[in-house]
Structures are given as C-alpha cells and as structure tokens.
Amino acid sequence: MARAGLTAERLVRAGAELADEVGFGQVTVSALARRFDVKAASLYSHLKNSQGLKTGIALLALEELADRAADALAGRAGKDALQAFANVYRDYAREHPGRYEAARFRLDPEAAAASAGGRHAQMTRAILRGYDLAEPDQTHAVRLLGSVFHGYVSLESAGGFSHSAPDSQESWTRILDALDALLRNWPTP
C-alpha cells in the first residue's frame, strides 16, 4: 500500500532538492527514503529504481531550464537573446547545482525524445537564425554554444575562477561578446 502523500512527482521533486543539497551523484532511492523517514521498499510503488529517480530529476531539470529560457528569450533577438539564454543556464546552475548536473544525465532514447531537450535545441536554433547561419554551420554553432556555456559554468561552479582576477562575471561578459562577434562573422571553410 502506498504511503499517504507520496507520489512519483513529489518524490522526484524531493530528489531534485536533495540533488541540490548533496550532489546529483549522491541521490538514491535509499537516500530519498531517509528524507521521508520511510523504508526504501515503500518508495518502489512510485519509483522503479534509482535510475528511474535520476531520470525523473533530469526530466524535471530540463523542463525547468526550458521554461526559464523561453521566458528569458521572449521578444529578444541577436546578442540580447544570446546573452539571455546563456545567463539562464549560468543562473540555474548557481541556484540548482544538482539539478543542473541532472540536466546532463544520459537519458534513454525514449525518455530523451519525450524530454524538454528538444525545446532547448529549438531555442538555440531560433537564436542562431538571427545570425543567418545555414547548415551544417548552424549545427556546429549549437555545439559550440553548448560547449562554452556548460564548460564555463562547470569550471566556475568548481571554483576554477575564484583564485584570480578579473572577476568571473567580467570574463563571462567578454566571452558572450566574443561569441556574438564570432557568430556574426562565422568563418566559411
């Protein structure tokens, strides 16, 4: 019998909170059961296993990020859209480090297809339409932006920029300016 008040959605949300507190890699059904002061076995009526829990957290994180990005991009184009989009990822990683890590969790093809991951790609391509890039350059640019955003955010969150001047915000601003300039003057082979 399911414990009153426990649902798959509530458990995934609690798992996401736990990920932000202790790190996504530390989230397990057992750890979640301790949070609710129940036996792990009682959660299996709502969750398949730890992999299912992590998939749920990843899907939640992708959805939250996509919603924030869509809100930030509304009415923006060009450099303004690029900066808004990049800042959503950086801000989300700062506010929700475990969920941000979860957004990078490898999903099975079916879960990936049903996730908000497609929305992220569509928004990135919408930004790039303002730079007039055709294929395959647009795909190269999507990969470049994702690599730069994720790489910078990961290094920053690990403390990689805290030991020297200038401030990491100044570098972030300069990097976004450089990306805008590169996209406006995309090299042709």
PDB file of C-alpha atoms in Angstrom:
ATOM      1  CA  MET A   1       0.000   0.000   0.000  1.00  0.00           C
ATOM      2  CA  ALA A   2       1.348   3.443  -0.941  1.00  0.00           C
ATOM      3  CA  ARG A   3       2.120   5.812   1.899  1.00  0.00           C
ATOM      4  CA  ALA A   4      -0.329   8.730   2.031  1.00  0.00           C
ATOM      5  CA  GLY A   5       1.011  11.835   0.351  1.00  0.00           C
ATOM      6  CA  LEU A   6       3.816  10.151  -1.550  1.00  0.00           C
ATOM      7  CA  THR A   7       3.576  10.346  -5.299  1.00  0.00           C
ATOM      8  CA  ALA A   8       6.140   9.911  -8.053  1.00  0.00           C
ATOM      9  CA  GLU A   9       6.054  13.674  -8.706  1.00  0.00           C
ATOM     10  CA  ARG A  10       6.590  14.536  -5.040  1.00  0.00           C
ATOM     11  CA  LEU A  11       9.467  12.062  -4.816  1.00  0.00           C
ATOM     12  CA  VAL A  12      11.137  13.431  -7.948  1.00  0.00           C
ATOM     13  CA  ARG A  13      10.848  16.992  -6.632  1.00  0.00           C
ATOM     14  CA  ALA A  14      12.282  15.921  -3.281  1.00  0.00           C
ATOM     15  CA  GLY A  15      15.031  14.090  -5.160  1.00  0.00           C
ATOM     16  CA  ALA A  16      15.810  17.295  -7.067  1.00  0.00           C
ATOM     17  CA  GLU A  17      16.055  19.218  -3.792  1.00  0.00           C
ATOM     18  CA  LEU A  18      18.312  16.510  -2.418  1.00  0.00           C
ATOM     19  CA  ALA A  19      20.492  16.722  -5.536  1.00  0.00           C
ATOM     20  CA  ASP A  20      20.928  20.451  -4.974  1.00  0.00           C
ATOM     21  CA  GLU A  21      21.950  19.792  -1.369  1.00  0.00           C
ATOM     22  CA  VAL A  22      24.291  16.798  -1.711  1.00  0.00           C
ATOM     23  CA  GLY A  23      25.001  16.444  -5.427  1.00  0.00           C
ATOM     24  CA  PHE A  24      23.180  14.527  -8.123  1.00  0.00           C
ATOM     25  CA  GLY A  25      25.538  11.561  -7.862  1.00  0.00           C
ATOM     26  CA  GLN A  26      24.535  11.021  -4.232  1.00  0.00           C
ATOM     27  CA  VAL A  27      20.806  10.753  -4.944  1.00  0.00           C
ATOM     28  CA  THR A  28      19.442   7.254  -4.441  1.00  0.00           C
ATOM     29  CA  VAL A  29      16.099   5.762  -3.507  1.00  0.00           C
ATOM     30  CA  SER A  30      17.605   4.897  -0.103  1.00  0.00           C
ATOM     31  CA  ALA A  31      18.711   8.499   0.498  1.00  0.00           C
ATOM     32  CA  LEU A  32      15.275   9.716  -0.524  1.00  0.00           C
ATOM     33  CA  ALA A  33      13.600   7.209   1.808  1.00  0.00           C
ATOM     34  CA  ARG A  34      15.662   8.568   4.711  1.00  0.00           C
ATOM     35  CA  ARG A  35      14.402  12.051   3.842  1.00  0.00           C
ATOM     36  CA  PHE A  36      10.799  10.867   4.245  1.00  0.00           C
ATOM     37  CA  ASP A  37      11.631   8.584   7.178  1.00  0.00           C
ATOM     38  CA  VAL A  38      10.289   5.538   5.375  1.00  0.00           C
ATOM     39  CA  LYS A  39      11.794   2.282   4.188  1.00  0.00           C
ATOM     40  CA  ALA A  40      13.220   2.342   0.673  1.00  0.00           C
ATOM     41  CA  ALA A  41      10.941  -0.536  -0.302  1.00  0.00           C
ATOM     42  CA  SER A  42       7.906   1.679   0.275  1.00  0.00           C
ATOM     43  CA  LEU A  43       9.074   4.032  -2.487  1.00  0.00           C
ATOM     44  CA  TYR A  44       9.217   1.353  -5.154  1.00  0.00           C
ATOM     45  CA  SER A  45       5.473   1.564  -5.663  1.00  0.00           C
ATOM     46  CA  HIS A  46       6.173   5.061  -7.054  1.00  0.00           C
ATOM     47  CA  LEU A  47       9.682   4.705  -8.461  1.00  0.00           C
ATOM     48  CA  LYS A  48      11.133   1.867 -10.491  1.00  0.00           C
ATOM     49  CA  ASN A  49      14.676   2.241  -9.096  1.00  0.00           C
ATOM     50  CA  SER A  50      17.441   4.838  -8.582  1.00  0.00           C
ATOM     51  CA  GLN A  51      17.872   5.100 -12.349  1.00  0.00           C
ATOM     52  CA  GLY A  52      14.175   5.957 -12.665  1.00  0.00           C
ATOM     53  CA  LEU A  53      14.516   8.561  -9.922  1.00  0.00           C
ATOM     54  CA  LYS A  54      17.517  10.129 -11.647  1.00  0.00           C
ATOM     55  CA  THR A  55      15.698  10.116 -14.976  1.00  0.00           C
ATOM     56  CA  GLY A  56      12.767  11.902 -13.327  1.00  0.00           C
ATOM     57  CA  ILE A  57      15.080  14.536 -11.848  1.00  0.00           C
ATOM     58  CA  ALA A  58      16.784  15.009 -15.228  1.00  0.00           C
ATOM     59  CA  LEU A  59      13.422  15.474 -16.961  1.00  0.00           C
ATOM     60  CA  LEU A  60      12.341  17.967 -14.296  1.00  0.00           C
ATOM     61  CA  ALA A  61      15.580  19.934 -14.657  1.00  0.00           C
ATOM     62  CA  LEU A  62      15.329  20.036 -18.452  1.00  0.00           C
ATOM     63  CA  GLU A  63      11.730  21.239 -18.199  1.00  0.00           C
ATOM     64  CA  GLU A  64      12.590  23.942 -15.654  1.00  0.00           C
ATOM     65  CA  LEU A  65      15.523  25.140 -17.761  1.00  0.00           C
ATOM     66  CA  ALA A  66      13.439  25.199 -20.942  1.00  0.00           C
ATOM     67  CA  ASP A  67      10.676  27.176 -19.236  1.00  0.00           C
ATOM     68  CA  ARG A  68      13.161  29.720 -17.888  1.00  0.00           C
ATOM     69  CA  ALA A  69      14.901  30.018 -21.238  1.00  0.00           C
ATOM     70  CA  ALA A  70      11.619  30.510 -23.100  1.00  0.00           C
ATOM     71  CA  ASP A  71      10.618  33.260 -20.681  1.00  0.00           C
ATOM     72  CA  ALA A  72      14.025  34.939 -20.993  1.00  0.00           C
ATOM     73  CA  LEU A  73      14.014  34.805 -24.800  1.00  0.00           C
ATOM     74  CA  ALA A  74      10.548  36.255 -25.307  1.00  0.00           C
ATOM     75  CA  GLY A  75      10.845  39.338 -27.511  1.00  0.00           C
ATOM     76  CA  ARG A  76      14.641  39.169 -27.801  1.00  0.00           C
ATOM     77  CA  ALA A  77      16.904  38.641 -30.775  1.00  0.00           C
ATOM     78  CA  GLY A  78      20.570  38.652 -31.697  1.00  0.00           C
ATOM     79  CA  LYS A  79      23.096  39.384 -28.991  1.00  0.00           C
ATOM     80  CA  ASP A  80      20.375  40.193 -26.464  1.00  0.00           C
ATOM     81  CA  ALA A  81      18.845  36.730 -26.969  1.00  0.00           C
ATOM     82  CA  LEU A  82      22.247  35.040 -26.830  1.00  0.00           C
ATOM     83  CA  GLN A  83      23.077  36.724 -23.518  1.00  0.00           C
ATOM     84  CA  ALA A  84      19.671  35.997 -22.007  1.00  0.00           C
ATOM     85  CA  PHE A  85      19.875  32.335 -22.999  1.00  0.00           C
ATOM     86  CA  ALA A  86      23.413  31.934 -21.641  1.00  0.00           C
ATOM     87  CA  ASN A  87      22.515  33.663 -18.393  1.00  0.00           C
ATOM     88  CA  VAL A  88      19.594  31.313 -17.823  1.00  0.00           C
ATOM     89  CA  TYR A  89      21.969  28.353 -17.826  1.00  0.00           C
ATOM     90  CA  ARG A  90      24.521  30.054 -15.607  1.00  0.00           C
ATOM     91  CA  ASP A  91      21.914  31.282 -13.121  1.00  0.00           C
ATOM     92  CA  TYR A  92      20.186  27.896 -12.996  1.00  0.00           C
ATOM     93  CA  ALA A  93      23.499  26.144 -12.316  1.00  0.00           C
ATOM     94  CA  ARG A  94      24.185  28.535  -9.460  1.00  0.00           C
ATOM     95  CA  GLU A  95      20.712  28.186  -7.946  1.00  0.00           C
ATOM     96  CA  HIS A  96      20.317  24.453  -8.546  1.00  0.00           C
ATOM     97  CA  PRO A  97      23.711  22.774  -8.883  1.00  0.00           C
ATOM     98  CA  GLY A  98      22.363  19.244  -8.514  1.00  0.00           C
ATOM     99  CA  ARG A  99      19.554  19.779 -10.975  1.00  0.00           C
ATOM    100  CA  TYR A 100      21.940  21.384 -13.431  1.00  0.00           C
ATOM    101  CA  GLU A 101      24.100  18.283 -13.208  1.00  0.00           C
ATOM    102  CA  ALA A 102      20.962  16.172 -13.679  1.00  0.00           C
ATOM    103  CA  ALA A 103      20.157  18.036 -16.899  1.00  0.00           C
ATOM    104  CA  ARG A 104      23.323  16.412 -18.313  1.00  0.00           C
ATOM    105  CA  PHE A 105      22.230  12.900 -17.292  1.00  0.00           C
ATOM    106  CA  ARG A 106      22.236  10.467 -20.200  1.00  0.00           C
ATOM    107  CA  LEU A 107      18.643   9.554 -20.961  1.00  0.00           C
ATOM    108  CA  ASP A 108      17.490   6.531 -22.884  1.00  0.00           C
ATOM    109  CA  PRO A 109      16.276   7.420 -26.399  1.00  0.00           C
ATOM    110  CA  GLU A 110      12.590   7.231 -25.493  1.00  0.00           C
ATOM    111  CA  ALA A 111      12.941   9.483 -22.440  1.00  0.00           C
ATOM    112  CA  ALA A 112      15.163  11.886 -24.379  1.00  0.00           C
ATOM    113  CA  ALA A 113      12.606  12.170 -27.166  1.00  0.00           C
ATOM    114  CA  ALA A 114       9.848  12.961 -24.658  1.00  0.00           C
ATOM    115  CA  SER A 115      12.003  15.442 -22.698  1.00  0.00           C
ATOM    116  CA  ALA A 116      12.323  19.203 -22.974  1.00  0.00           C
ATOM    117  CA  GLY A 117      15.731  18.664 -24.579  1.00  0.00           C
ATOM    118  CA  GLY A 118      14.164  19.272 -27.969  1.00  0.00           C
ATOM    119  CA  ARG A 119      12.901  22.651 -26.781  1.00  0.00           C
ATOM    120  CA  HIS A 120      16.459  23.606 -25.810  1.00  0.00           C
ATOM    121  CA  ALA A 121      17.694  22.760 -29.291  1.00  0.00           C
ATOM    122  CA  GLN A 122      14.824  24.670 -30.916  1.00  0.00           C
ATOM    123  CA  MET A 123      15.534  27.762 -28.821  1.00  0.00           C
ATOM    124  CA  THR A 124      19.238  27.615 -29.616  1.00  0.00           C
ATOM    125  CA  ARG A 125      18.475  27.345 -33.324  1.00  0.00           C
ATOM    126  CA  ALA A 126      15.994  30.223 -33.043  1.00  0.00           C
ATOM    127  CA  ILE A 127      18.751  32.403 -31.588  1.00  0.00           C
ATOM    128  CA  LEU A 128      21.080  31.352 -34.396  1.00  0.00           C
ATOM    129  CA  ARG A 129      18.555  32.314 -37.080  1.00  0.00           C
ATOM    130  CA  GLY A 130      19.349  35.881 -36.077  1.00  0.00           C
ATOM    131  CA  TYR A 131      22.920  35.224 -37.170  1.00  0.00           C
ATOM    132  CA  ASP A 132      21.890  33.830 -40.563  1.00  0.00           C
ATOM    133  CA  LEU A 133      23.766  30.528 -40.301  1.00  0.00           C
ATOM    134  CA  ALA A 134      22.890  27.720 -42.686  1.00  0.00           C
ATOM    135  CA  GLU A 135      23.528  24.025 -42.128  1.00  0.00           C
ATOM    136  CA  PRO A 136      25.915  22.484 -41.259  1.00  0.00           C
ATOM    137  CA  ASP A 137      27.267  25.681 -39.691  1.00  0.00           C
ATOM    138  CA  GLN A 138      24.173  26.054 -37.535  1.00  0.00           C
ATOM    139  CA  THR A 139      24.754  22.622 -36.003  1.00  0.00           C
ATOM    140  CA  HIS A 140      28.404  23.480 -35.394  1.00  0.00           C
ATOM    141  CA  ALA A 141      27.297  26.696 -33.684  1.00  0.00           C
ATOM    142  CA  VAL A 142      24.743  24.846 -31.499  1.00  0.00           C
ATOM    143  CA  ARG A 143      27.529  22.554 -30.333  1.00  0.00           C
ATOM    144  CA  LEU A 144      29.894  25.477 -29.762  1.00  0.00           C
ATOM    145  CA  LEU A 145      27.386  27.372 -27.625  1.00  0.00           C
ATOM    146  CA  GLY A 146      26.509  24.321 -25.562  1.00  0.00           C
ATOM    147  CA  SER A 147      30.179  23.532 -25.010  1.00  0.00           C
ATOM    148  CA  VAL A 148      31.083  27.070 -23.997  1.00  0.00           C
ATOM    149  CA  PHE A 149      28.098  27.553 -21.685  1.00  0.00           C
ATOM    150  CA  HIS A 150      28.455  24.184 -19.993  1.00  0.00           C
ATOM    151  CA  GLY A 151      32.231  24.327 -19.816  1.00  0.00           C
ATOM    152  CA  TYR A 152      32.304  27.779 -18.269  1.00  0.00           C
ATOM    153  CA  VAL A 153      29.515  27.051 -15.805  1.00  0.00           C
ATOM    154  CA  SER A 154      31.143  23.758 -14.768  1.00  0.00           C
ATOM    155  CA  LEU A 155      34.551  25.318 -14.216  1.00  0.00           C
ATOM    156  CA  GLU A 156      33.061  28.271 -12.372  1.00  0.00           C
ATOM    157  CA  SER A 157      30.952  26.087 -10.079  1.00  0.00           C
ATOM    158  CA  ALA A 158      34.040  24.004  -9.259  1.00  0.00           C
ATOM    159  CA  GLY A 159      35.820  27.175  -8.119  1.00  0.00           C
ATOM    160  CA  GLY A 160      38.094  27.295 -11.140  1.00  0.00           C
ATOM    161  CA  PHE A 161      37.925  31.081 -11.490  1.00  0.00           C
ATOM    162  CA  SER A 162      37.791  32.125  -7.853  1.00  0.00           C
ATOM    163  CA  HIS A 163      41.542  32.318  -7.339  1.00  0.00           C
ATOM    164  CA  SER A 164      42.436  35.136  -9.705  1.00  0.00           C
ATOM    165  CA  ALA A 165      41.369  38.478 -11.108  1.00  0.00           C
ATOM    166  CA  PRO A 166      39.451  39.617 -13.046  1.00  0.00           C
ATOM    167  CA  ASP A 167      36.109  38.611 -11.627  1.00  0.00           C
ATOM    168  CA  SER A 168      34.430  35.705 -13.428  1.00  0.00           C
ATOM    169  CA  GLN A 169      31.478  37.957 -14.378  1.00  0.00           C
ATOM    170  CA  GLU A 170      33.827  40.128 -16.404  1.00  0.00           C
ATOM    171  CA  SER A 171      35.149  37.067 -18.224  1.00  0.00           C
ATOM    172  CA  TRP A 172      31.597  35.788 -18.813  1.00  0.00           C
ATOM    173  CA  THR A 173      30.596  39.106 -20.374  1.00  0.00           C
ATOM    174  CA  ARG A 174      33.691  39.121 -22.591  1.00  0.00           C
ATOM    175  CA  ILE A 175      33.062  35.528 -23.674  1.00  0.00           C
ATOM    176  CA  LEU A 176      29.473  36.314 -24.664  1.00  0.00           C
ATOM    177  CA  ASP A 177      30.697  39.365 -26.596  1.00  0.00           C
ATOM    178  CA  ALA A 178      33.252  37.166 -28.367  1.00  0.00           C
ATOM    179  CA  LEU A 179      30.617  34.546 -29.203  1.00  0.00           C
ATOM    180  CA  ASP A 180      28.362  37.234 -30.644  1.00  0.00           C
ATOM    181  CA  ALA A 181      31.220  38.550 -32.796  1.00  0.00           C
ATOM    182  CA  LEU A 182      32.112  35.039 -33.947  1.00  0.00           C
ATOM    183  CA  LEU A 183      28.514  34.232 -34.864  1.00  0.00           C
ATOM    184  CA  ARG A 184      28.201  37.496 -36.823  1.00  0.00           C
ATOM    185  CA  ASN A 185      31.397  36.697 -38.731  1.00  0.00           C
ATOM    186  CA  TRP A 186      31.168  32.922 -38.918  1.00  0.00           C
ATOM    187  CA  PRO A 187      34.147  31.530 -40.836  1.00  0.00           C
ATOM    188  CA  THR A 188      33.432  29.716 -44.061  1.00  0.00           C
ATOM    189  CA  PRO A 189      35.523  26.678 -44.970  1.00  0.00           C
TER     190      PRO A 189
END
